[in-house]
PDB file of C-alpha atoms in Angstrom:
ATOM      1  CA  MET A   1      -0.431   0.469   0.648  1.00  0.00           C
ATOM      2  CA  TRP A   2       1.817   3.219  -1.202  1.00  0.00           C
ATOM      3  CA  LEU A   3      -0.047   5.336   2.555  1.00  0.00           C
ATOM      4  CA  LEU A   4       2.482   2.816   4.002  1.00  0.00           C
ATOM      5  CA  ASN A   5       6.088   1.925   1.379  1.00  0.00           C
ATOM      6  CA  SER A   6       5.969   4.835   0.295  1.00  0.00           C
ATOM      7  CA  SER A   7       7.836   8.264   0.799  1.00  0.00           C
ATOM      8  CA  ILE A   8       5.121  10.495   0.230  1.00  0.00           C
ATOM      9  CA  GLY A   9       2.541   8.253   1.959  1.00  0.00           C
ATOM     10  CA  ARG A  10       3.968   8.310   4.567  1.00  0.00           C
ATOM     11  CA  LYS A  11       3.755  12.305   4.714  1.00  0.00           C
ATOM     12  CA  VAL A  12       0.378  11.607   3.791  1.00  0.00           C
ATOM     13  CA  VAL A  13       0.139   9.413   6.943  1.00  0.00           C
ATOM     14  CA  MET A  14       1.446  12.255   9.304  1.00  0.00           C
ATOM     15  CA  SER A  15      -0.593  15.372   7.979  1.00  0.00           C
ATOM     16  CA  VAL A  16      -3.580  14.405   8.304  1.00  0.00           C
ATOM     17  CA  THR A  17      -3.110  12.602  11.672  1.00  0.00           C
ATOM     18  CA  GLY A  18      -1.281  16.240  12.476  1.00  0.00           C
ATOM     19  CA  VAL A  19      -4.338  18.063  10.560  1.00  0.00           C
ATOM     20  CA  ALA A  20      -6.427  15.888  13.227  1.00  0.00           C
ATOM     21  CA  LEU A  21      -4.005  16.647  16.423  1.00  0.00           C
ATOM     22  CA  ILE A  22      -4.581  20.634  15.261  1.00  0.00           C
ATOM     23  CA  LEU A  23      -8.420  19.712  15.864  1.00  0.00           C
ATOM     24  CA  PHE A  24      -7.935  18.012  19.478  1.00  0.00           C
ATOM     25  CA  LEU A  25      -5.938  20.964  20.992  1.00  0.00           C
ATOM     26  CA  THR A  26      -8.600  22.818  19.616  1.00  0.00           C
ATOM     27  CA  PHE A  27     -11.242  21.739  21.791  1.00  0.00           C
ATOM     28  CA  HIS A  28      -9.146  21.356  24.362  1.00  0.00           C
ATOM     29  CA  CYS A  29      -7.997  24.660  24.258  1.00  0.00           C
ATOM     30  CA  CYS A  30     -12.416  25.528  24.290  1.00  0.00           C
ATOM     31  CA  MET A  31     -11.714  23.192  27.109  1.00  0.00           C
ATOM     32  CA  ASN A  32      -9.676  24.195  29.505  1.00  0.00           C
ATOM     33  CA  VAL A  33     -10.393  27.880  29.087  1.00  0.00           C
ATOM     34  CA  ALA A  34     -13.890  27.192  29.164  1.00  0.00           C
ATOM     35  CA  ALA A  35     -11.430  26.404  33.659  1.00  0.00           C
ATOM     36  CA  LEU A  36     -11.015  30.114  33.647  1.00  0.00           C
ATOM     37  CA  PHE A  37     -13.825  31.887  34.699  1.00  0.00           C
ATOM     38  CA  SER A  38     -16.533  28.963  35.391  1.00  0.00           C
ATOM     39  CA  ALA A  39     -15.072  25.563  38.149  1.00  0.00           C
ATOM     40  CA  ASP A  40     -19.255  24.377  37.440  1.00  0.00           C
ATOM     41  CA  ALA A  41     -18.460  24.870  34.358  1.00  0.00           C
ATOM     42  CA  TYR A  42     -15.694  22.975  33.503  1.00  0.00           C
ATOM     43  CA  ASN A  43     -16.411  19.992  35.570  1.00  0.00           C
ATOM     44  CA  TRP A  44     -19.588  20.062  33.856  1.00  0.00           C
ATOM     45  CA  ILE A  45     -17.327  19.260  30.806  1.00  0.00           C
ATOM     46  CA  CYS A  46     -15.282  16.211  32.436  1.00  0.00           C
ATOM     47  CA  GLU A  47     -18.774  15.077  33.817  1.00  0.00           C
ATOM     48  CA  LEU A  48     -19.606  14.440  29.993  1.00  0.00           C
ATOM     49  CA  LEU A  49     -16.415  12.883  29.199  1.00  0.00           C
ATOM     50  CA  GLY A  50     -15.108  11.195  32.330  1.00  0.00           C
ATOM     51  CA  ALA A  51     -15.304   7.899  31.449  1.00  0.00           C
ATOM     52  CA  ASN A  52     -18.008   7.230  28.864  1.00  0.00           C
ATOM     53  CA  TRP A  53     -18.482   5.173  26.359  1.00  0.00           C
ATOM     54  CA  TYR A  54     -17.961   7.808  23.799  1.00  0.00           C
ATOM     55  CA  ALA A  55     -15.277   9.497  25.624  1.00  0.00           C
ATOM     56  CA  VAL A  56     -13.843   6.278  26.351  1.00  0.00           C
ATOM     57  CA  VAL A  57     -13.963   5.151  22.143  1.00  0.00           C
ATOM     58  CA  ALA A  58     -12.742   9.024  20.814  1.00  0.00           C
ATOM     59  CA  THR A  59     -10.204   8.132  23.703  1.00  0.00           C
ATOM     60  CA  LEU A  60      -8.577   5.667  21.631  1.00  0.00           C
ATOM     61  CA  GLY A  61      -9.174   6.937  18.397  1.00  0.00           C
ATOM     62  CA  LEU A  62      -7.204  10.101  19.644  1.00  0.00           C
ATOM     63  CA  ALA A  63      -4.274   7.927  21.125  1.00  0.00           C
ATOM     64  CA  ALA A  64      -4.361   6.229  17.565  1.00  0.00           C
ATOM     65  CA  LEU A  65      -3.452   8.769  16.358  1.00  0.00           C
ATOM     66  CA  ALA A  66      -1.150  10.211  18.275  1.00  0.00           C
ATOM     67  CA  VAL A  67       0.590   7.306  18.196  1.00  0.00           C
ATOM     68  CA  ILE A  68       0.790   6.715  14.142  1.00  0.00           C
ATOM     69  CA  HIS A  69       2.016  10.662  14.285  1.00  0.00           C
ATOM     70  CA  ILE A  70       5.106   9.015  16.390  1.00  0.00           C
ATOM     71  CA  VAL A  71       6.007   6.525  14.689  1.00  0.00           C
ATOM     72  CA  TYR A  72       5.247   7.551  11.691  1.00  0.00           C
ATOM     73  CA  ALA A  73       7.519  10.663  13.003  1.00  0.00           C
ATOM     74  CA  PHE A  74      10.680   8.216  13.798  1.00  0.00           C
ATOM     75  CA  ILE A  75      10.492   6.012  10.338  1.00  0.00           C
ATOM     76  CA  LEU A  76      10.772   9.319   8.328  1.00  0.00           C
ATOM     77  CA  THR A  77      13.436  10.919  10.083  1.00  0.00           C
ATOM     78  CA  ALA A  78      15.478   7.138   9.541  1.00  0.00           C
ATOM     79  CA  GLN A  79      14.613   7.653   6.108  1.00  0.00           C
ATOM     80  CA  ASN A  80      16.292  11.553   5.702  1.00  0.00           C
ATOM     81  CA  ARG A  81      18.817  10.366   8.097  1.00  0.00           C
ATOM     82  CA  ARG A  82      20.074   7.017   5.393  1.00  0.00           C
ATOM     83  CA  ALA A  83      19.241   8.885   2.705  1.00  0.00           C
ATOM     84  CA  ARG A  84      21.695  11.889   3.343  1.00  0.00           C
ATOM     85  CA  GLY A  85      24.358   8.708   3.687  1.00  0.00           C
ATOM     86  CA  ASN A  86      27.898  10.126   5.175  1.00  0.00           C
ATOM     87  CA  GLU A  87      26.537  13.648   3.946  1.00  0.00           C
ATOM     88  CA  ARG A  88      24.601  14.198   7.530  1.00  0.00           C
ATOM     89  CA  TYR A  89      28.682  14.283   9.826  1.00  0.00           C
ATOM     90  CA  ALA A  90      29.951  17.092   6.898  1.00  0.00           C
ATOM     91  CA  VAL A  91      29.688  20.739   8.441  1.00  0.00           C
ATOM     92  CA  THR A  92      27.662  23.730   6.185  1.00  0.00           C
ATOM     93  CA  ASP A  93      26.023  26.010   6.481  1.00  0.00           C
ATOM     94  CA  THR A  94      22.421  26.468   7.542  1.00  0.00           C
ATOM     95  CA  PRO A  95      19.946  27.376   4.702  1.00  0.00           C
ATOM     96  CA  ALA A  96      19.003  31.288   5.278  1.00  0.00           C
ATOM     97  CA  LYS A  97      15.154  29.699   3.425  1.00  0.00           C
ATOM     98  CA  VAL A  98      15.517  26.600   6.179  1.00  0.00           C
ATOM     99  CA  GLU A  99      13.406  26.985   9.338  1.00  0.00           C
ATOM    100  CA  TRP A 100      14.932  26.258  12.850  1.00  0.00           C
ATOM    101  CA  ALA A 101      11.629  23.945  14.383  1.00  0.00           C
ATOM    102  CA  SER A 102      12.261  21.910  10.297  1.00  0.00           C
ATOM    103  CA  GLN A 103      15.786  20.974  11.272  1.00  0.00           C
ATOM    104  CA  ASN A 104      15.159  20.341  15.011  1.00  0.00           C
ATOM    105  CA  MET A 105      11.471  18.369  13.762  1.00  0.00           C
ATOM    106  CA  LEU A 106      12.322  14.982  15.590  1.00  0.00           C
ATOM    107  CA  VAL A 107      14.264  17.241  18.726  1.00  0.00           C
ATOM    108  CA  LEU A 108      10.293  19.190  19.479  1.00  0.00           C
ATOM    109  CA  GLY A 109       9.399  16.117  19.006  1.00  0.00           C
ATOM    110  CA  ILE A 110      10.682  13.781  21.837  1.00  0.00           C
ATOM    111  CA  ILE A 111      10.362  16.962  24.038  1.00  0.00           C
ATOM    112  CA  ILE A 112       6.533  17.074  22.633  1.00  0.00           C
ATOM    113  CA  LEU A 113       6.081  13.104  23.733  1.00  0.00           C
ATOM    114  CA  ILE A 114       7.630  13.688  26.946  1.00  0.00           C
ATOM    115  CA  GLY A 115       5.734  16.790  27.954  1.00  0.00           C
ATOM    116  CA  LEU A 116       2.432  14.313  26.985  1.00  0.00           C
ATOM    117  CA  LEU A 117       4.155  11.246  29.289  1.00  0.00           C
ATOM    118  CA  LEU A 118       3.587  14.124  32.792  1.00  0.00           C
ATOM    119  CA  HIS A 119       0.226  15.240  31.271  1.00  0.00           C
ATOM    120  CA  LEU A 120      -1.367  12.361  30.333  1.00  0.00           C
ATOM    121  CA  TYR A 121       0.322  11.458  34.778  1.00  0.00           C
ATOM    122  CA  ASN A 122      -1.376  14.620  35.690  1.00  0.00           C
ATOM    123  CA  PHE A 123      -4.584  14.604  34.526  1.00  0.00           C
ATOM    124  CA  TRP A 124      -5.875  11.211  32.585  1.00  0.00           C
ATOM    125  CA  TYR A 125      -4.832   8.509  34.553  1.00  0.00           C
ATOM    126  CA  ASN A 126      -6.023  10.923  38.082  1.00  0.00           C
ATOM    127  CA  MET A 127      -9.282  11.270  36.240  1.00  0.00           C
ATOM    128  CA  MET A 128     -10.506   8.948  32.951  1.00  0.00           C
ATOM    129  CA  PHE A 129      -8.419   5.607  34.756  1.00  0.00           C
ATOM    130  CA  ALA A 130      -8.795   6.553  38.032  1.00  0.00           C
ATOM    131  CA  GLU A 131     -13.152   6.448  37.182  1.00  0.00           C
ATOM    132  CA  LEU A 132     -11.903   3.575  34.866  1.00  0.00           C
ATOM    133  CA  LEU A 133     -11.237   1.704  37.113  1.00  0.00           C
ATOM    134  CA  GLY A 134     -12.786   2.579  40.418  1.00  0.00           C
ATOM    135  CA  MET A 135     -10.089   3.812  42.352  1.00  0.00           C
ATOM    136  CA  GLU A 136      -9.772   5.763  46.029  1.00  0.00           C
ATOM    137  CA  GLY A 137      -7.717   7.504  48.117  1.00  0.00           C
ATOM    138  CA  LEU A 138      -7.304  10.159  45.245  1.00  0.00           C
ATOM    139  CA  ALA A 139      -6.947  13.725  46.190  1.00  0.00           C
ATOM    140  CA  HIS A 140      -9.691  14.895  44.442  1.00  0.00           C
ATOM    141  CA  SER A 141     -12.954  12.515  42.973  1.00  0.00           C
ATOM    142  CA  PRO A 142     -11.237  11.673  39.097  1.00  0.00           C
ATOM    143  CA  SER A 143     -14.848  14.059  38.378  1.00  0.00           C
ATOM    144  CA  ASP A 144     -13.420  17.639  39.178  1.00  0.00           C
ATOM    145  CA  GLY A 145     -10.766  18.680  36.580  1.00  0.00           C
ATOM    146  CA  PHE A 146     -10.924  21.515  38.399  1.00  0.00           C
ATOM    147  CA  ALA A 147      -9.100  21.344  41.475  1.00  0.00           C
ATOM    148  CA  TRP A 148      -6.518  18.599  38.807  1.00  0.00           C
ATOM    149  CA  ILE A 149      -6.337  21.903  37.524  1.00  0.00           C
ATOM    150  CA  VAL A 150      -5.187  24.099  40.901  1.00  0.00           C
ATOM    151  CA  GLU A 151      -2.897  21.012  42.340  1.00  0.00           C
ATOM    152  CA  THR A 152      -0.522  20.528  39.630  1.00  0.00           C
ATOM    153  CA  PHE A 153      -0.331  24.484  38.621  1.00  0.00           C
ATOM    154  CA  SER A 154      -0.198  25.284  42.294  1.00  0.00           C
ATOM    155  CA  ASN A 155       3.814  23.588  41.954  1.00  0.00           C
ATOM    156  CA  PRO A 156       6.233  25.679  40.237  1.00  0.00           C
ATOM    157  CA  VAL A 157       8.204  22.488  38.649  1.00  0.00           C
ATOM    158  CA  PHE A 158       5.496  21.941  36.373  1.00  0.00           C
ATOM    159  CA  VAL A 159       4.596  25.563  35.525  1.00  0.00           C
ATOM    160  CA  VAL A 160       7.804  25.437  34.041  1.00  0.00           C
ATOM    161  CA  LEU A 161       8.010  22.239  32.446  1.00  0.00           C
ATOM    162  CA  TYR A 162       4.036  22.626  31.071  1.00  0.00           C
ATOM    163  CA  VAL A 163       5.706  26.510  29.665  1.00  0.00           C
ATOM    164  CA  ILE A 164       9.142  24.064  27.901  1.00  0.00           C
ATOM    165  CA  TRP A 165       5.992  21.530  26.546  1.00  0.00           C
ATOM    166  CA  ILE A 166       3.637  25.075  25.144  1.00  0.00           C
ATOM    167  CA  VAL A 167       7.386  26.911  24.209  1.00  0.00           C
ATOM    168  CA  ALA A 168       8.236  23.248  21.683  1.00  0.00           C
ATOM    169  CA  ILE A 169       4.544  22.686  20.603  1.00  0.00           C
ATOM    170  CA  TRP A 170       4.208  25.874  19.357  1.00  0.00           C
ATOM    171  CA  PHE A 171       7.580  25.581  17.379  1.00  0.00           C
ATOM    172  CA  HIS A 172       6.701  22.317  16.038  1.00  0.00           C
ATOM    173  CA  LEU A 173       2.988  23.255  15.432  1.00  0.00           C
ATOM    174  CA  SER A 174       4.000  26.259  13.528  1.00  0.00           C
ATOM    175  CA  HIS A 175       5.736  24.527  10.865  1.00  0.00           C
ATOM    176  CA  GLY A 176       4.105  21.776  11.072  1.00  0.00           C
ATOM    177  CA  PHE A 177       0.648  23.359  10.136  1.00  0.00           C
ATOM    178  CA  TRP A 178       1.610  25.242   5.887  1.00  0.00           C
ATOM    179  CA  SER A 179       3.842  21.809   5.514  1.00  0.00           C
ATOM    180  CA  ALA A 180       1.184  19.043   5.981  1.00  0.00           C
ATOM    181  CA  MET A 181      -0.621  22.435   3.689  1.00  0.00           C
ATOM    182  CA  GLN A 182       1.677  21.522   1.692  1.00  0.00           C
ATOM    183  CA  THR A 183       2.122  17.632   2.251  1.00  0.00           C
ATOM    184  CA  LEU A 184      -1.675  17.305   0.917  1.00  0.00           C
ATOM    185  CA  GLY A 185      -1.757  19.487  -2.134  1.00  0.00           C
ATOM    186  CA  TRP A 186      -3.653  22.218  -0.852  1.00  0.00           C
ATOM    187  CA  SER A 187      -0.354  24.676  -1.050  1.00  0.00           C
ATOM    188  CA  GLY A 188      -0.096  26.459  -4.805  1.00  0.00           C
ATOM    189  CA  LYS A 189       2.712  29.342  -4.762  1.00  0.00           C
ATOM    190  CA  ILE A 190       0.405  32.177  -4.577  1.00  0.00           C
ATOM    191  CA  TRP A 191      -1.435  29.711  -1.393  1.00  0.00           C
ATOM    192  CA  LEU A 192       2.371  29.234   0.408  1.00  0.00           C
ATOM    193  CA  ASN A 193       3.029  32.048   2.145  1.00  0.00           C
ATOM    194  CA  ARG A 194      -0.651  32.496   2.912  1.00  0.00           C
ATOM    195  CA  TRP A 195      -0.789  28.886   5.006  1.00  0.00           C
ATOM    196  CA  LYS A 196       2.183  30.009   6.565  1.00  0.00           C
ATOM    197  CA  LEU A 197       1.119  33.682   7.719  1.00  0.00           C
ATOM    198  CA  ILE A 198      -3.027  31.547   8.686  1.00  0.00           C
ATOM    199  CA  GLY A 199      -1.046  28.825  10.757  1.00  0.00           C
ATOM    200  CA  LEU A 200       2.118  31.060  12.807  1.00  0.00           C
ATOM    201  CA  VAL A 201      -1.971  33.269  13.278  1.00  0.00           C
ATOM    202  CA  TYR A 202      -3.722  29.872  14.069  1.00  0.00           C
ATOM    203  CA  VAL A 203      -0.647  28.446  16.384  1.00  0.00           C
ATOM    204  CA  THR A 204      -0.009  31.428  18.834  1.00  0.00           C
ATOM    205  CA  VAL A 205      -3.293  32.117  19.660  1.00  0.00           C
ATOM    206  CA  LEU A 206      -4.180  28.756  19.980  1.00  0.00           C
ATOM    207  CA  MET A 207      -1.086  28.127  22.847  1.00  0.00           C
ATOM    208  CA  LEU A 208      -1.137  31.815  24.393  1.00  0.00           C
ATOM    209  CA  CYS A 209      -4.439  30.442  25.253  1.00  0.00           C
ATOM    210  CA  PHE A 210      -2.979  27.353  26.631  1.00  0.00           C
ATOM    211  CA  LEU A 211      -0.575  29.005  28.704  1.00  0.00           C
ATOM    212  CA  VAL A 212      -2.317  31.823  29.911  1.00  0.00           C
ATOM    213  CA  VAL A 213      -4.678  29.055  31.569  1.00  0.00           C
ATOM    214  CA  VAL A 214      -1.010  27.715  32.962  1.00  0.00           C
ATOM    215  CA  LEU A 215      -0.141  31.121  33.683  1.00  0.00           C
ATOM    216  CA  ALA A 216      -3.060  32.050  35.218  1.00  0.00           C
ATOM    217  CA  PHE A 217      -3.897  28.710  37.333  1.00  0.00           C
ATOM    218  CA  ALA A 218      -0.292  29.475  39.143  1.00  0.00           C
ATOM    219  CA  PHE A 219      -0.136  32.595  40.215  1.00  0.00           C
ATOM    220  CA  LYS A 220      -3.778  32.427  41.462  1.00  0.00           C
ATOM    221  CA  CYS A 221      -5.363  35.188  39.162  1.00  0.00           C
ATOM    222  CA  ALA A 222      -8.752  33.477  36.792  1.00  0.00           C
ATOM    223  CA  PRO A 223     -12.224  34.604  37.534  1.00  0.00           C
ATOM    224  CA  SER A 224     -12.560  31.228  38.397  1.00  0.00           C
ATOM    225  CA  LEU A 225     -10.358  30.858  41.970  1.00  0.00           C
ATOM    226  CA  CYS A 226     -11.308  34.463  42.965  1.00  0.00           C
ATOM    227  CA  CYS A 227     -14.686  32.554  43.002  1.00  0.00           C
ATOM    228  CA  THR A 228     -13.699  29.294  45.153  1.00  0.00           C
ATOM    229  CA  LEU A 229     -11.221  31.046  47.129  1.00  0.00           C
TER     230      LEU A 229
END
């Protein structure tokens, strides 16, 4: 199958899964922003998702997308290294038109993966997973997502790690967004620069929203916290 056996096919898989993950990040961002204004609204969303069958199915689908994206990233990187052969050891100047993010996508991807594991531990493990297994003795109820946010970002170490994670995602997506459009054939000479601008604005706004949530809870200045303290 050409999607699995050809370089172009693998790039298409990377692009499609990448776009799907960006859409999920958009939903996740909207959900997080709700926590800024209302603890009840955020917990209502958490309860709506929770360990319900449709949320579990969606989570498994999301996990599959993430795994496929990560595996194909390593495959394409290894393929590119083999294609370059000994040339990759040569000392060359960095081309002016090559983005830093483009040259360091694997490193950014590894940072993002480590951040993802941390995020899964802080939230998914204590919420959906805990609810599925009926875990007891947790600091908060699995459905009290707001309390888990407050606890997580009251720890300065987690705040710094999340900020680094968000910055890495920004670099990764600022290149990945327009690169995906190019791979899928949705950009010509005119639209390439447009997609770069659209992607930069979209990703910047998206990551700023995540960053605002982290910092608002870290410095306890979210409107929702004022109502609960």
